[in-house]
Each structure stands twice: as C-alpha cells, then as structure tokens.
XYZ file of C-alpha atoms in Angstrom:
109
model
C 0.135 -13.245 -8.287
C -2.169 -10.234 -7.740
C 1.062 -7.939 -7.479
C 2.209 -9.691 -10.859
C -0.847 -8.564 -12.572
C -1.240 -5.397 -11.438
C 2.583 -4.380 -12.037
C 2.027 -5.917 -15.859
C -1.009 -3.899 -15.933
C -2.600 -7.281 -16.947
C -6.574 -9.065 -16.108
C -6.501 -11.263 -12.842
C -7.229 -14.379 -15.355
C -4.406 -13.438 -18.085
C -2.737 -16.754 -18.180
C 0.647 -15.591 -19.300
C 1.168 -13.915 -15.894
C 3.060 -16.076 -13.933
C 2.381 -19.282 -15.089
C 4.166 -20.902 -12.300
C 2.800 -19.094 -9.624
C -0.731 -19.823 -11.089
C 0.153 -23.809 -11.442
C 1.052 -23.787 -7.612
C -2.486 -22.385 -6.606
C -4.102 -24.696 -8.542
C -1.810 -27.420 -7.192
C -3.213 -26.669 -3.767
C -7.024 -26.326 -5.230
C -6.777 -22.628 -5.824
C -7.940 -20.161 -8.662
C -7.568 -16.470 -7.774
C -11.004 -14.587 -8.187
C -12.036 -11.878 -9.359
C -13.476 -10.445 -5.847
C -10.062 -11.684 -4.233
C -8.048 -9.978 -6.700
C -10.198 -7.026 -6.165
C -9.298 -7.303 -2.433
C -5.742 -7.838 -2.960
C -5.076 -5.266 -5.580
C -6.233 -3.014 -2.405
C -4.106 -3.877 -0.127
C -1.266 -3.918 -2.856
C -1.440 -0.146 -3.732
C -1.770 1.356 -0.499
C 1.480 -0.582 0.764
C 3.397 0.636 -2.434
C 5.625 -1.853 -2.139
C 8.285 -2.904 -4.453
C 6.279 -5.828 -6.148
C 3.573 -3.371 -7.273
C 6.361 -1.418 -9.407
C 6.950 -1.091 -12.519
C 10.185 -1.733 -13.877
C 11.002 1.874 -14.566
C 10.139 3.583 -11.105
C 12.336 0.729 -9.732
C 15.387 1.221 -11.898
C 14.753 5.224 -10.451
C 14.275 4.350 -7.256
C 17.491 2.418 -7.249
C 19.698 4.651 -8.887
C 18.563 7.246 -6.291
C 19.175 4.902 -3.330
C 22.909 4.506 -4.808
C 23.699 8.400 -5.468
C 22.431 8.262 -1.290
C 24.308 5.790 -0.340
C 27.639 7.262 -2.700
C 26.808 10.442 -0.887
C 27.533 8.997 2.584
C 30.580 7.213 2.009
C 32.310 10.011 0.553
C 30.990 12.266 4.101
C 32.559 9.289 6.027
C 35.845 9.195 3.680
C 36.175 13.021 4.775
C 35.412 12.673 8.304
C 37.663 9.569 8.630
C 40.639 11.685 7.097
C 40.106 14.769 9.507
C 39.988 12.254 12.435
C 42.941 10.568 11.923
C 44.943 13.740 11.283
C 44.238 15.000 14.872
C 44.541 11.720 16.867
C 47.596 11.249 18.762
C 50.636 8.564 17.731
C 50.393 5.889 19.982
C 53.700 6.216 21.284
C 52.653 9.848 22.018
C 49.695 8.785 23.540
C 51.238 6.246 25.900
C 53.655 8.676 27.039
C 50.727 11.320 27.678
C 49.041 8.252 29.847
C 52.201 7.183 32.228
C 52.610 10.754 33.261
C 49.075 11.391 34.972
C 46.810 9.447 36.226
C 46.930 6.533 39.095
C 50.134 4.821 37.477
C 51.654 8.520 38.376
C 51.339 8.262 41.620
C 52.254 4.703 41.898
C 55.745 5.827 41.158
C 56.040 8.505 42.840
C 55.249 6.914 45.894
C-alpha cells in the first residue's frame, strides 16, 4: 500500500489507492498511519524497487532490458555460427579418435 501511494504520488489516506489492499488491512484490524507510512515510504525509496516506479521509468527500463537482452542473442547467434563451421564431422572425428589413443594400441598389439 505505501509503494501504491507513493508511485501515484497520492496521501497515505487517499481512499482510491488500492481499495482492496486497504479492505484487507482493515480486515485484519489495520489502518496504515501516517508515522508508518512515513517509515515505509523510507525504506521504499532507498530500495528503488520496481513497485516505487512510475509507469514511465518502467516502460524505459524495460525496453532497455530487451535491446540487452536482443543484443546477446544476436553475439550468441554469431558465435554459434563460427563454432559450428570449425568443428569436425562426426564421421571425421571418429576416424581422428580410432587412430590414436589407447584403442590404437589395442590393435596393434
């Protein structure tokens, strides 16, 4: 509740922030203060968490976590390509593998 109001820029005793929220409090013999919304209000701006956002710097903080994460899958697409150009065919590599090695000398006696 104290993250709701301070994201809607709204009092600690606006009613029309989360009604719900506020119903369940009360359900349980709660009504937010204004000392513990002080407190809280505290502790919700130095964590600068998500729920203290406004809807804005989270639609810009998301579209810069996707250009990111875009980023990185097109550096694995190219890596992934120049790796599997240089690997050996199996077949070659199975051949490469029965003519060292202890299997080698196994046959040879």
């Amino acid at each position: 509740l104290i993250a709701k109001c301070v994201r809607e820029g709204k009092a600690f005793s606006d009613p029309t922030v989360a009604p719900v929220v506020r119903q369940s409090l009360q359900h349980w013999a709660y009504e937010l203060t204004k000392e513990d919304f002080d407190e809280g209000k505290k502790a919700v701006l130095k964590a600068k968490g998500i729920y203290a956002m406004s809807k804005a710097e989270f639609r810009g903080l998301k579209a810069k976590a996707k250009a990111k994460s875009n980023a990185k899958t097109k550096a694995k697409g190219k890596a992934k390509t120049a790796s599997a150009s240089s690997k050996k065919r199996p077949a070659a590599a199975a051949a490469a593998a029965a003519s060292s090695g202890p299997m080698k000398k196994l046959r040879t006696g």
